[in-house]
Amino acid sequence: MSHNNFYITTPIYYPSGKPHMGHAYSSILADVFARFKRIDNFNVHFLTGTDEHGLKIQKAAEKDKSDTLVYCNKISKTFKDLSVKLNLSNNDFIRTTEKRHFASVNEIWNRLVTSGDIYLSTYKGWYSVSDEAYYNSDEITDKNGKKVSTFSGSPVEWMEEESFFFKLSKWQDKLLEFYEKNKDFIHPITRRNEVINFVKGGLKDLSVSRTSFTWGIPVPNNKKHVIYVWLDALANYLSALNFPNINDKLYKTFWPASLHVIGKDILRFHAIYWPAFLLAAKIEPPLRIYSHGWILSGDEKMSKSKGNILNPLEIIAKYGIDQLRYYLMKEVSHGSDGNISLINLEKCINSDLANNYGNLCQRVFSFIKNNCKSRVVKNKNLSKEDLNLISKTNKLTINLKAFMNNNDLNNYIKSTIEISFLTNKYINDEEPWKLKKTDIDKMNNILHLCLEQIAKISILLNPVIPIATTKVLEALKVSSKSKNLSFIKNNAIIDNDITLGDLNILFQKIN
RNA sequence: GGCGGGGUAGCUCAGUUGGUUAGAGCGCAGGACUCAUAAGCCUGAGGUCGGUGGUUCGAUCCCACUCUCCGCUACCA
């Protein structure tokens, strides 16, 4: 992959339930990175999709009295719809029930067999039918003479079943070496440390096939077995690039992936299993895994019984997608769990979007419409105050790329909205309304700089709030070509002689 | 239990490689202005920087102990 290509993915979602805020967060996060890279001149490929493998899906379909694939079509669509509602700019949407994915998983499996990393043996352990889970002997207690799971209390029985295993143990040292060589492979650092710690504790071989159900990709040459969900699911990142056709343009351009955005609950699969599978299959591992935290509501995980569920679709319907995107990206702090609430969402919309950025646009556009017939001509040199504003703005933009490269959206947004603060203050200090009758040229210059500032903020916020900023940039006659980071510091995004398009209120205030 | 990360203004957090008055945003109080979505701007109130002890001329920042919260600790994903 050359330096100007950027391949970013969300997890593929498991549609056993309805899309929730966690899905929305992962997707928006990835979308913001994707959009940012695009305005930073990268050739971006952005992938999302659904994982439709396994017993839960199979059972849900039975319960629904549907054919399993028909059922999958239905629930996968809810996620595809969500990606539209979230205004994702994904280039592709992959489903694990697609042909291209079968081909890719088969190839990986065969490569692992050929390399000697997969062998047939027996899986033994305490199995709970109701939990669909195996437990270790230290997770089992005696209750009335019966063995039960310490966690769920459900009865367990000793099971032995034939299973294929992946020689994960063999990759322990190689993984540690890989982490050491690739310091940025796992973000944030605390997650990286956890993973390394875990691997150092020793890796057991991994059971990579199941015989208890059929809804999945069969093991080549042994139809009794279905390939383990993660070996199946992770391969989607390759399938979407038309692997195993390694001469395909997509594959050649975009592999290895630049960034897998995931939630912390699936970190192990991405940070340990995935590179191990790939190294064993002689495929280059991705460059980075970014593991974000959970979205909590009032300090607690959202749950039906607590009645604290915040449904992304309802919030979008009530407040708007730009609003939700901005709030999540600004408030959920980098890498850790984030508490969200409607009260804080409303505060955030009012203070940053309506009162600050939105009102800045409004006051400048209205002023120019009412006093200059929507036309502004820059015709003087910059004043000391102008230069001061520009230099402060440039200072704020210096670190923006670094913030993004560090997956630090919070600081990116804080710095950007700070430009809006500065510009609002500049208008108050310069008082262009007082110059109407005394110095029209100076007034024009001030207004022109305000527009320039608005253009900068709009470009910078475009990855986060694409709808509103696009409206502003259109009204400013900024071409899509100029919608680019490289124009920010030149202070010459808009024309010197500009006639503004109309701009309505961007963000309604919430009372 | 083991390993790791926190505890700083009402809330969310930043910060100090130890050094005179500890910062931001939101919220709150007051003021001047009026182009704007009664938005924006200025000023202010508010913190013994979890607790105790130690090192030091000096610690919120270093060390020890302690209280407390959280994360990870493999086959559900």
Coordinates of C-alpha atoms (C1' of nucleotides) in Angstrom, one line a residue:
Chain A
M1 CA 0.0 0.0 0.0
S2 CA 1.4 3.3 -1.0
H3 CA 1.4 6.2 1.4
N4 CA -1.5 8.0 -0.2
N5 CA -4.0 5.1 0.2
F6 CA -6.0 4.6 3.3
Y7 CA -8.1 1.6 4.0
I8 CA -10.4 1.9 7.0
T9 CA -13.0 -0.5 8.4
T10 CA -15.7 -0.7 11.0
P11 CA -16.4 -4.0 12.7
I12 CA -18.9 -6.1 10.7
Y13 CA -21.9 -6.0 13.0
Y14 CA -23.6 -9.1 14.4
P15 CA -27.2 -8.4 13.7
S16 CA -28.8 -10.6 16.3
G17 CA -30.4 -7.5 17.7
K18 CA -31.2 -4.0 16.6
P19 CA -28.5 -1.5 15.9
H20 CA -27.6 0.5 19.0
M21 CA -25.5 3.4 20.0
G22 CA -22.3 1.4 20.2
H23 CA -22.7 0.4 16.5
A24 CA -23.4 4.1 15.7
Y25 CA -20.4 5.2 17.6
S26 CA -18.0 2.8 15.9
S27 CA -19.3 3.7 12.5
I28 CA -19.3 7.4 13.0
L29 CA -15.8 7.3 14.4
A30 CA -14.6 5.4 11.3
D31 CA -16.5 7.7 9.0
V32 CA -14.9 10.8 10.5
F33 CA -11.4 9.3 10.0
A34 CA -12.3 8.3 6.5
R35 CA -13.6 11.8 5.6
F36 CA -10.7 13.5 7.2
K37 CA -8.2 11.4 5.2
R38 CA -10.1 12.3 2.1
I39 CA -9.6 16.1 2.7
D40 CA -6.0 15.3 3.5
N41 CA -5.5 14.0 -0.1
F42 CA -5.7 10.3 0.7
N43 CA -7.3 7.8 -1.6
V44 CA -9.7 6.2 0.9
H45 CA -11.5 2.9 0.9
F46 CA -14.0 2.7 3.7
L47 CA -15.7 -0.6 4.5
T48 CA -18.5 -1.6 6.9
G49 CA -20.9 -4.6 6.9
T50 CA -22.6 -7.4 8.7
D51 CA -21.4 -10.7 10.2
E52 CA -24.2 -13.3 9.6
H53 CA -22.6 -16.4 10.9
G54 CA -23.6 -18.8 13.6
L55 CA -26.1 -20.4 15.8
K56 CA -27.8 -17.3 17.1
I57 CA -28.7 -16.2 13.6
Q58 CA -29.7 -19.8 12.7
K59 CA -32.0 -20.0 15.7
A60 CA -33.4 -16.5 15.2
A61 CA -34.3 -17.4 11.7
E62 CA -36.0 -20.6 12.9
K63 CA -38.0 -18.7 15.4
D64 CA -38.9 -16.2 12.7
K65 CA -40.0 -19.2 10.5
S66 CA -37.8 -17.8 7.8
D67 CA -35.2 -19.3 5.5
T68 CA -31.9 -18.4 7.2
L69 CA -30.6 -16.4 4.2
V70 CA -33.9 -14.6 3.8
Y71 CA -33.8 -13.7 7.5
C72 CA -30.2 -12.5 7.1
N73 CA -31.2 -10.3 4.2
K74 CA -33.8 -8.7 6.4
I75 CA -31.6 -8.0 9.4
S76 CA -28.5 -7.0 7.4
K77 CA -30.7 -4.4 5.8
T78 CA -31.4 -2.7 9.1
F79 CA -27.6 -2.1 9.4
K80 CA -27.3 -0.9 5.9
D81 CA -30.2 1.5 6.6
L82 CA -28.3 2.6 9.7
S83 CA -25.2 3.4 7.7
V84 CA -27.3 5.7 5.5
K85 CA -29.0 7.4 8.5
L86 CA -25.5 7.9 10.0
N87 CA -24.4 9.5 6.7
L88 CA -21.5 7.2 6.4
S89 CA -19.3 7.6 3.4
N90 CA -18.5 4.0 3.1
N91 CA -17.3 2.7 -0.3
D92 CA -18.6 -0.8 0.3
F93 CA -20.9 -2.8 2.5
I94 CA -19.9 -6.5 3.0
R95 CA -21.9 -9.4 4.2
T96 CA -20.4 -12.7 5.3
T97 CA -23.0 -14.5 3.3
E98 CA -21.7 -13.2 0.1
K99 CA -19.8 -15.4 -2.5
R100 CA -16.7 -13.2 -2.5
H101 CA -16.4 -13.8 1.3
F102 CA -16.7 -17.6 1.0
A103 CA -13.8 -17.6 -1.5
S104 CA -11.7 -15.5 0.8
V105 CA -12.3 -17.6 3.9
N106 CA -11.7 -20.8 2.0
E107 CA -8.4 -19.5 0.8
I108 CA -7.2 -18.5 4.3
W109 CA -8.3 -21.8 5.7
N110 CA -6.4 -23.7 3.0
R111 CA -3.3 -21.6 3.5
L112 CA -3.4 -22.3 7.2
V113 CA -3.7 -26.0 6.6
T114 CA -0.9 -25.9 4.1
S115 CA 1.4 -24.1 6.5
G116 CA 0.6 -26.7 9.1
D117 CA -1.1 -24.2 11.5
I118 CA -4.3 -26.1 11.6
Y119 CA -4.8 -29.7 13.0
L120 CA -7.7 -31.9 13.9
S121 CA -8.1 -32.9 17.6
T122 CA -10.7 -32.9 20.4
Y123 CA -12.1 -30.0 22.3
K124 CA -12.9 -30.9 25.9
G125 CA -14.5 -28.8 28.5
W126 CA -17.5 -27.9 30.7
Y127 CA -20.3 -26.8 28.3
S128 CA -23.5 -25.0 29.1
V129 CA -26.2 -25.5 26.6
S130 CA -28.2 -22.5 27.6
D131 CA -25.1 -20.2 27.6
E132 CA -23.8 -21.8 24.5
A133 CA -20.4 -21.5 26.1
Y134 CA -17.5 -23.5 27.4
Y135 CA -16.2 -22.8 30.9
N136 CA -12.8 -23.6 32.5
S137 CA -12.8 -25.9 35.6
D138 CA -12.1 -22.9 37.8
E139 CA -15.3 -21.3 36.5
I140 CA -17.4 -24.2 37.7
T141 CA -19.0 -24.7 41.1
D142 CA -20.9 -27.5 42.7
K143 CA -24.5 -26.8 43.5
N144 CA -26.7 -29.6 45.0
G145 CA -24.3 -32.1 43.5
K146 CA -24.6 -30.6 40.1
K147 CA -21.9 -28.7 38.2
V148 CA -23.0 -25.2 37.3
S149 CA -21.3 -22.1 35.8
T150 CA -20.1 -19.7 38.4
F151 CA -21.2 -16.8 36.2
S152 CA -24.6 -17.7 35.0
G153 CA -25.5 -20.5 37.4
S154 CA -26.6 -22.6 34.5
P155 CA -25.8 -26.4 34.5
V156 CA -22.8 -27.6 32.6
E157 CA -21.7 -30.9 31.4
W158 CA -18.4 -32.4 30.3
M159 CA -18.2 -32.4 26.5
E160 CA -15.7 -33.7 24.1
E161 CA -16.1 -32.9 20.5
E162 CA -13.9 -33.1 17.4
S163 CA -12.5 -29.8 16.5
F164 CA -9.9 -28.3 14.3
F165 CA -7.3 -26.2 16.1
F166 CA -5.2 -23.3 15.1
K167 CA -1.6 -23.4 16.5
L168 CA -1.9 -20.0 18.3
S169 CA 0.7 -21.1 20.8
K170 CA 3.3 -21.2 18.1
W171 CA 2.8 -17.5 17.4
Q172 CA 3.2 -16.2 20.9
D173 CA 6.8 -14.9 20.5
K174 CA 6.2 -13.8 16.9
L175 CA 3.3 -11.7 18.0
L176 CA 5.3 -10.1 20.8
E177 CA 8.0 -9.4 18.3
F178 CA 5.4 -7.9 15.9
Y179 CA 4.0 -5.6 18.7
E180 CA 7.4 -4.5 19.5
K181 CA 8.3 -3.7 15.9
N182 CA 5.0 -2.0 15.3
K183 CA 4.5 0.3 18.2
D184 CA 1.4 1.8 16.7
F185 CA -0.4 -1.4 16.0
I186 CA -2.7 -1.1 18.9
H187 CA -4.3 2.2 20.0
P188 CA -4.7 3.5 22.6
I189 CA -1.5 2.6 24.6
T190 CA -3.4 1.1 27.5
R191 CA -5.1 -1.4 25.3
R192 CA -1.7 -2.2 23.7
N193 CA -0.3 -3.0 27.2
E194 CA -3.2 -5.2 28.0
V195 CA -2.8 -7.2 24.9
I196 CA 0.9 -7.6 25.3
N197 CA 0.4 -8.6 28.9
F198 CA -2.2 -11.2 27.8
V199 CA 0.0 -12.7 25.2
K200 CA 3.0 -12.8 27.6
G201 CA 0.8 -14.9 29.9
G202 CA 0.8 -17.7 27.3
L203 CA -1.4 -18.6 24.4
K204 CA -3.3 -21.8 24.0
D205 CA -4.2 -23.3 20.6
L206 CA -7.5 -22.1 19.4
S207 CA -10.5 -24.2 18.4
V208 CA -11.4 -22.9 15.0
S209 CA -14.3 -25.1 13.9
R210 CA -17.7 -26.1 15.3
T211 CA -19.9 -29.1 14.7
S212 CA -22.9 -28.0 16.8
F213 CA -24.6 -26.0 14.0
T214 CA -24.4 -25.6 10.3
W215 CA -25.0 -21.9 9.5
G216 CA -21.5 -20.8 8.4
I217 CA -18.8 -21.6 6.0
P218 CA -18.0 -25.4 5.9
V219 CA -14.5 -26.5 6.5
P220 CA -13.1 -27.5 3.1
N221 CA -13.1 -31.3 2.7
N222 CA -14.9 -31.9 6.0
K223 CA -18.5 -30.7 5.8
K224 CA -19.2 -31.8 9.4
H225 CA -17.4 -28.7 10.6
V226 CA -18.2 -25.1 10.2
I227 CA -15.4 -22.6 10.3
Y228 CA -15.1 -20.7 13.6
V229 CA -16.8 -17.3 13.6
W230 CA -13.7 -15.1 14.0
L231 CA -11.7 -16.9 11.4
D232 CA -14.7 -16.3 9.2
A233 CA -15.6 -12.8 10.3
L234 CA -12.2 -11.2 10.3
A235 CA -11.5 -12.3 6.8
N236 CA -14.2 -9.8 5.6
Y237 CA -11.5 -7.1 5.6
L238 CA -9.7 -9.1 2.9
S239 CA -12.8 -10.3 1.1
A240 CA -13.9 -6.8 0.3
L241 CA -10.7 -6.2 -1.5
N242 CA -11.3 -9.3 -3.7
F243 CA -8.8 -11.5 -1.9
P244 CA -7.7 -14.2 -2.8
N245 CA -7.2 -12.4 -6.2
I246 CA -4.0 -10.7 -5.0
N247 CA -3.6 -9.1 -8.4
D248 CA -6.9 -7.3 -8.0
K249 CA -6.5 -3.5 -8.1
L250 CA -8.4 -3.1 -4.8
Y251 CA -6.2 -5.6 -3.0
K252 CA -3.0 -4.2 -4.4
T253 CA -4.0 -0.6 -3.6
F254 CA -5.4 -1.1 -0.1
W255 CA -3.9 -4.0 1.7
P256 CA -2.6 -4.0 4.4
A257 CA -5.5 -2.1 6.0
S258 CA -4.6 1.2 7.5
L259 CA -7.0 1.1 10.4
H260 CA -9.6 -1.3 11.9
V261 CA -11.9 0.7 14.2
I262 CA -13.4 -1.6 16.8
G263 CA -14.9 -1.7 20.3
K264 CA -12.8 -2.9 23.2
D265 CA -15.0 -6.0 23.5
I266 CA -13.5 -7.4 20.3
L267 CA -9.9 -6.3 20.8
R268 CA -8.5 -9.7 21.4
F269 CA -9.8 -11.1 18.2
H270 CA -8.4 -8.2 16.2
A271 CA -5.1 -7.7 18.0
I272 CA -4.1 -11.3 18.7
Y273 CA -6.0 -13.8 16.5
W274 CA -6.1 -11.7 13.4
P275 CA -2.4 -10.9 13.1
A276 CA -1.6 -14.5 14.0
F277 CA -3.9 -15.9 11.3
L278 CA -2.5 -13.5 8.8
L279 CA 1.2 -14.1 9.6
A280 CA 0.5 -17.8 9.4
A281 CA -1.3 -17.3 6.0
K282 CA 1.7 -15.2 4.9
I283 CA -0.4 -12.1 4.5
E284 CA 0.7 -8.8 5.9
P285 CA -1.2 -7.7 9.1
P286 CA -3.1 -4.4 9.2
L287 CA -1.2 -1.3 10.3
R288 CA -3.4 -0.4 13.2
I289 CA -6.3 -1.5 15.4
Y290 CA -8.0 1.3 17.2
S291 CA -10.1 0.1 20.1
H292 CA -12.6 2.5 21.5
G293 CA -14.6 2.2 24.7
W294 CA -18.3 1.7 25.4
I295 CA -21.0 4.2 25.2
L296 CA -22.7 4.4 28.6
S297 CA -25.8 6.1 29.7
G298 CA -25.7 7.7 33.1
D299 CA -22.6 5.8 34.1
E300 CA -24.2 2.5 33.4
K301 CA -24.4 0.2 30.4
M302 CA -27.6 0.7 28.6
S303 CA -30.2 -1.9 29.3
K304 CA -33.9 -2.4 28.8
S305 CA -34.5 -3.0 32.5
K306 CA -32.9 0.3 33.5
G307 CA -34.8 2.1 30.8
N308 CA -31.7 4.2 29.9
I309 CA -31.4 3.1 26.3
L310 CA -30.6 5.9 23.9
N311 CA -31.6 4.7 20.4
P312 CA -29.5 6.3 17.7
L313 CA -32.4 6.3 15.2
E314 CA -34.7 8.1 17.6
I315 CA -32.0 10.7 18.4
I316 CA -31.3 11.3 14.8
A317 CA -35.0 11.8 14.1
K318 CA -35.3 14.2 17.0
Y319 CA -32.0 16.1 16.8
G320 CA -30.4 15.4 13.5
I321 CA -27.4 13.3 12.4
D322 CA -24.8 16.1 12.4
Q323 CA -25.8 16.9 15.9
L324 CA -25.4 13.3 17.1
R325 CA -22.1 12.9 15.2
Y326 CA -20.7 16.1 16.7
Y327 CA -21.7 15.2 20.2
L328 CA -20.4 11.7 20.2
M329 CA -17.1 12.7 18.7
K330 CA -16.6 15.6 21.0
E331 CA -17.8 14.1 24.3
V332 CA -16.7 10.6 24.3
S333 CA -13.1 10.8 25.4
H334 CA -10.4 9.2 23.4
G335 CA -10.3 5.4 24.0
S336 CA -12.2 5.3 27.2
D337 CA -15.9 4.6 27.9
G338 CA -18.1 7.6 27.4
N339 CA -21.2 8.7 29.3
I340 CA -23.8 10.3 27.2
S341 CA -27.2 11.8 28.1
L342 CA -29.8 13.8 26.3
I343 CA -29.2 16.8 28.6
N344 CA -25.6 16.9 27.6
L345 CA -26.4 16.3 24.0
E346 CA -28.7 19.4 24.1
K347 CA -26.2 21.5 25.9
C348 CA -23.5 20.5 23.3
I349 CA -25.8 21.3 20.4
N350 CA -26.7 24.7 21.8
S351 CA -23.3 25.9 22.9
D352 CA -21.1 24.6 20.1
L353 CA -23.3 24.2 17.1
A354 CA -26.2 26.7 17.5
N355 CA -24.6 29.5 19.5
N356 CA -21.1 29.2 18.3
Y357 CA -20.4 27.9 14.8
G358 CA -24.0 28.2 13.6
N359 CA -24.5 31.7 14.9
L360 CA -21.1 32.8 13.6
C361 CA -22.2 31.8 10.1
Q362 CA -25.6 33.4 10.6
R363 CA -24.4 36.7 11.9
V364 CA -21.9 37.2 9.2
F365 CA -24.1 36.0 6.4
S366 CA -27.0 38.1 7.5
F367 CA -24.9 41.2 8.0
I368 CA -23.5 40.8 4.5
K369 CA -26.9 40.2 3.0
N370 CA -28.5 43.2 4.7
N371 CA -25.7 45.6 4.3
C372 CA -23.7 44.6 1.2
K373 CA -26.3 42.9 -1.0
S374 CA -24.5 39.6 -0.3
R375 CA -21.3 40.8 -2.1
V376 CA -18.0 41.3 -0.4
V377 CA -14.8 42.5 -2.0
K378 CA -11.4 42.2 -0.3
N379 CA -9.6 45.3 -1.3
K380 CA -7.1 46.3 1.4
N381 CA -4.1 44.9 3.1
L382 CA -4.6 43.0 6.3
S383 CA -4.6 45.0 9.5
K384 CA -2.7 44.1 12.7
E385 CA -5.8 42.6 14.2
D386 CA -6.5 40.6 11.0
L387 CA -3.0 39.2 11.1
N388 CA -3.3 38.4 14.8
L389 CA -6.5 36.4 14.2
I390 CA -4.9 34.5 11.3
S391 CA -1.8 33.7 13.2
K392 CA -3.8 32.4 16.2
T393 CA -5.9 30.3 13.8
N394 CA -2.8 28.9 12.2
K395 CA -1.4 28.0 15.6
L396 CA -4.5 26.1 16.4
T397 CA -4.4 24.1 13.2
I398 CA -0.8 23.0 13.6
N399 CA -1.6 19.9 15.6
L400 CA -4.8 18.9 13.9
K401 CA -3.2 16.2 11.7
A402 CA -1.3 14.8 14.7
F403 CA -4.5 14.6 16.7
M404 CA -6.2 12.7 13.9
N405 CA -3.3 10.4 13.4
N406 CA -3.5 9.6 17.1
N407 CA -7.2 9.0 16.8
D408 CA -7.8 11.9 19.2
L409 CA -11.0 13.4 18.0
N410 CA -11.7 15.3 21.2
N411 CA -8.7 17.5 20.8
Y412 CA -9.3 17.9 17.1
I413 CA -12.7 19.2 17.7
K414 CA -11.7 21.4 20.6
S415 CA -9.0 23.1 18.6
T416 CA -11.4 23.6 15.6
I417 CA -14.3 25.0 17.6
E418 CA -11.7 27.3 19.3
I419 CA -11.3 29.0 15.9
S420 CA -15.0 29.8 16.0
F421 CA -14.5 31.3 19.5
L422 CA -11.7 33.5 18.2
T423 CA -13.6 34.6 15.2
N424 CA -16.7 35.6 17.2
K425 CA -14.4 37.6 19.5
Y426 CA -12.8 39.2 16.4
I427 CA -16.2 40.4 15.2
N428 CA -17.1 41.8 18.6
D429 CA -13.8 43.7 18.8
E430 CA -13.8 45.0 15.2
E431 CA -17.5 46.0 15.2
P432 CA -18.0 46.1 11.5
W433 CA -21.5 47.6 12.0
K434 CA -19.9 50.8 13.1
L435 CA -17.9 51.1 9.9
K436 CA -20.9 51.1 7.6
K437 CA -20.8 54.9 7.2
T438 CA -17.2 55.6 8.0
D439 CA -15.0 53.0 6.3
I440 CA -16.7 50.7 3.9
D441 CA -13.5 49.2 2.6
K442 CA -12.3 48.3 6.1
M443 CA -15.7 46.8 6.8
N444 CA -15.5 44.7 3.7
N445 CA -12.1 43.5 4.6
I446 CA -13.3 42.5 8.1
L447 CA -16.3 40.6 6.7
H448 CA -14.1 38.9 4.1
L449 CA -11.8 37.6 6.8
C450 CA -14.8 36.4 8.7
L451 CA -15.9 34.4 5.7
E452 CA -12.5 33.1 5.3
Q453 CA -12.5 31.9 8.9
I454 CA -15.9 30.3 8.4
A455 CA -14.6 28.5 5.4
K456 CA -11.6 27.1 7.4
I457 CA -13.8 25.9 10.2
S458 CA -16.2 24.4 7.8
I459 CA -13.5 22.4 6.0
L460 CA -12.1 21.3 9.3
L461 CA -15.4 20.3 10.7
N462 CA -16.6 18.7 7.4
P463 CA -15.5 15.2 8.5
V464 CA -17.6 15.5 11.6
I465 CA -20.7 17.4 10.5
P466 CA -20.7 16.9 6.7
I467 CA -24.3 18.2 6.0
A468 CA -24.1 21.6 7.7
T469 CA -20.6 22.4 6.6
T470 CA -21.3 21.4 3.0
K471 CA -24.2 23.9 3.0
V472 CA -21.9 26.6 4.2
L473 CA -19.1 25.8 1.8
E474 CA -21.6 25.8 -1.0
A475 CA -22.9 29.2 0.0
L476 CA -19.3 30.4 0.1
K477 CA -18.7 29.0 -3.4
V478 CA -15.9 26.8 -2.2
S479 CA -15.2 24.2 -4.9
S480 CA -14.9 20.6 -3.8
K481 CA -11.3 20.8 -5.0
S482 CA -10.6 23.6 -2.4
K483 CA -12.3 21.5 0.3
N484 CA -8.9 20.4 1.4
L485 CA -6.6 20.7 4.3
S486 CA -3.8 22.1 2.3
F487 CA -5.7 25.4 1.8
I488 CA -6.3 26.1 5.4
K489 CA -3.2 28.1 6.3
N490 CA -3.0 30.2 3.1
N491 CA -6.0 32.2 4.1
A492 CA -7.3 32.2 0.5
I493 CA -10.0 29.6 0.3
I494 CA -12.7 31.9 -1.0
D495 CA -12.6 34.4 -3.9
N496 CA -11.5 38.0 -3.2
D497 CA -14.7 39.2 -4.8
I498 CA -17.5 37.0 -3.5
T499 CA -21.2 37.0 -3.8
L500 CA -22.8 34.7 -1.2
G501 CA -25.4 32.1 -1.7
D502 CA -28.3 31.9 0.7
L503 CA -27.7 30.2 4.1
N504 CA -30.5 29.3 6.4
I505 CA -30.1 28.6 10.1
L506 CA -27.8 25.6 10.4
F507 CA -28.6 24.3 13.9
Q508 CA -31.9 25.1 15.6
K509 CA -31.5 25.9 19.3
I510 CA -33.1 23.5 21.8
N511 CA -35.0 25.0 24.7
Chain B
rG1 C1' -5.8 -12.7 43.7
rG2 C1' -2.3 -10.8 39.5
rC3 C1' -1.2 -6.8 36.0
rG4 C1' -2.6 -1.8 34.4
rG5 C1' -5.1 3.2 34.5
rG6 C1' -7.6 7.0 37.2
rG7 C1' -9.2 10.2 41.7
rU8 C1' -7.8 18.3 40.0
rA9 C1' -13.7 24.0 40.2
rG10 C1' -21.2 22.0 40.5
rC11 C1' -20.3 18.8 35.7
rU12 C1' -16.8 16.9 31.7
rC13 C1' -11.7 17.0 31.5
rA14 C1' -6.5 19.5 30.5
rG15 C1' -1.9 20.4 33.0
rU16 C1' 2.6 20.6 36.0
rU17 C1' 10.3 17.0 33.1
rG18 C1' 8.8 19.9 41.4
rG19 C1' 9.2 26.6 41.8
rU20 C1' 5.7 33.1 42.6
rU21 C1' -1.7 34.2 41.9
rA22 C1' -3.5 25.5 39.3
rG23 C1' -6.3 26.0 33.6
rA24 C1' -10.5 25.2 29.5
rG25 C1' -15.5 24.2 28.1
rC26 C1' -20.3 23.8 30.1
rG27 C1' -23.2 25.7 34.4
rC28 C1' -23.7 30.2 37.8
rA29 C1' -23.5 35.9 38.9
rG30 C1' -22.5 40.9 37.2
rG31 C1' -21.3 44.4 33.1
rA32 C1' -20.7 46.9 28.2
rC33 C1' -22.5 46.3 23.2
rU34 C1' -26.3 45.1 19.2
rC35 C1' -24.4 42.3 13.2
rA36 C1' -26.7 37.5 14.8
rU37 C1' -30.6 31.6 16.6
rA38 C1' -32.0 36.9 23.7
rA39 C1' -26.7 34.3 20.2
rG40 C1' -21.7 36.7 20.8
rC41 C1' -18.0 39.7 24.0
rC42 C1' -15.9 41.2 28.9
rU43 C1' -15.4 40.5 34.3
rG44 C1' -16.2 37.6 38.5
rA45 C1' -17.4 33.7 42.1
rG46 C1' -15.9 28.7 42.9
rG47 C1' -10.7 24.0 43.9
rU48 C1' -6.5 22.8 51.2
rC49 C1' -5.2 19.2 42.8
rG50 C1' -8.6 11.5 47.2
rG51 C1' -6.1 10.8 52.5
rU52 C1' -1.6 10.3 55.7
rG53 C1' 3.5 10.4 56.1
rG54 C1' 8.4 11.1 53.7
rU55 C1' 12.4 13.3 50.3
rU56 C1' 13.3 18.6 49.2
rC57 C1' 14.8 25.4 50.4
rG58 C1' 10.0 24.2 48.1
rA59 C1' 5.2 18.9 45.9
rU60 C1' -0.9 18.8 43.1
rC61 C1' 3.4 16.9 40.2
rC62 C1' 8.8 12.3 43.2
rC63 C1' 8.7 8.0 47.1
rA64 C1' 5.9 4.9 50.8
rC65 C1' 1.5 3.6 52.8
rU66 C1' -3.8 4.1 52.6
rC67 C1' -9.0 4.8 50.8
rU68 C1' -11.8 4.7 46.4
rC69 C1' -13.3 4.0 41.1
rC70 C1' -12.3 1.6 36.6
rG71 C1' -10.0 -1.7 32.8
rC72 C1' -7.7 -6.6 31.4
rU73 C1' -7.3 -11.5 33.4
rA74 C1' -9.1 -16.6 26.1
rC75 C1' -12.9 -20.1 23.0
rC76 C1' -20.8 -15.9 23.8
rA77 C1' -19.2 -12.2 20.6

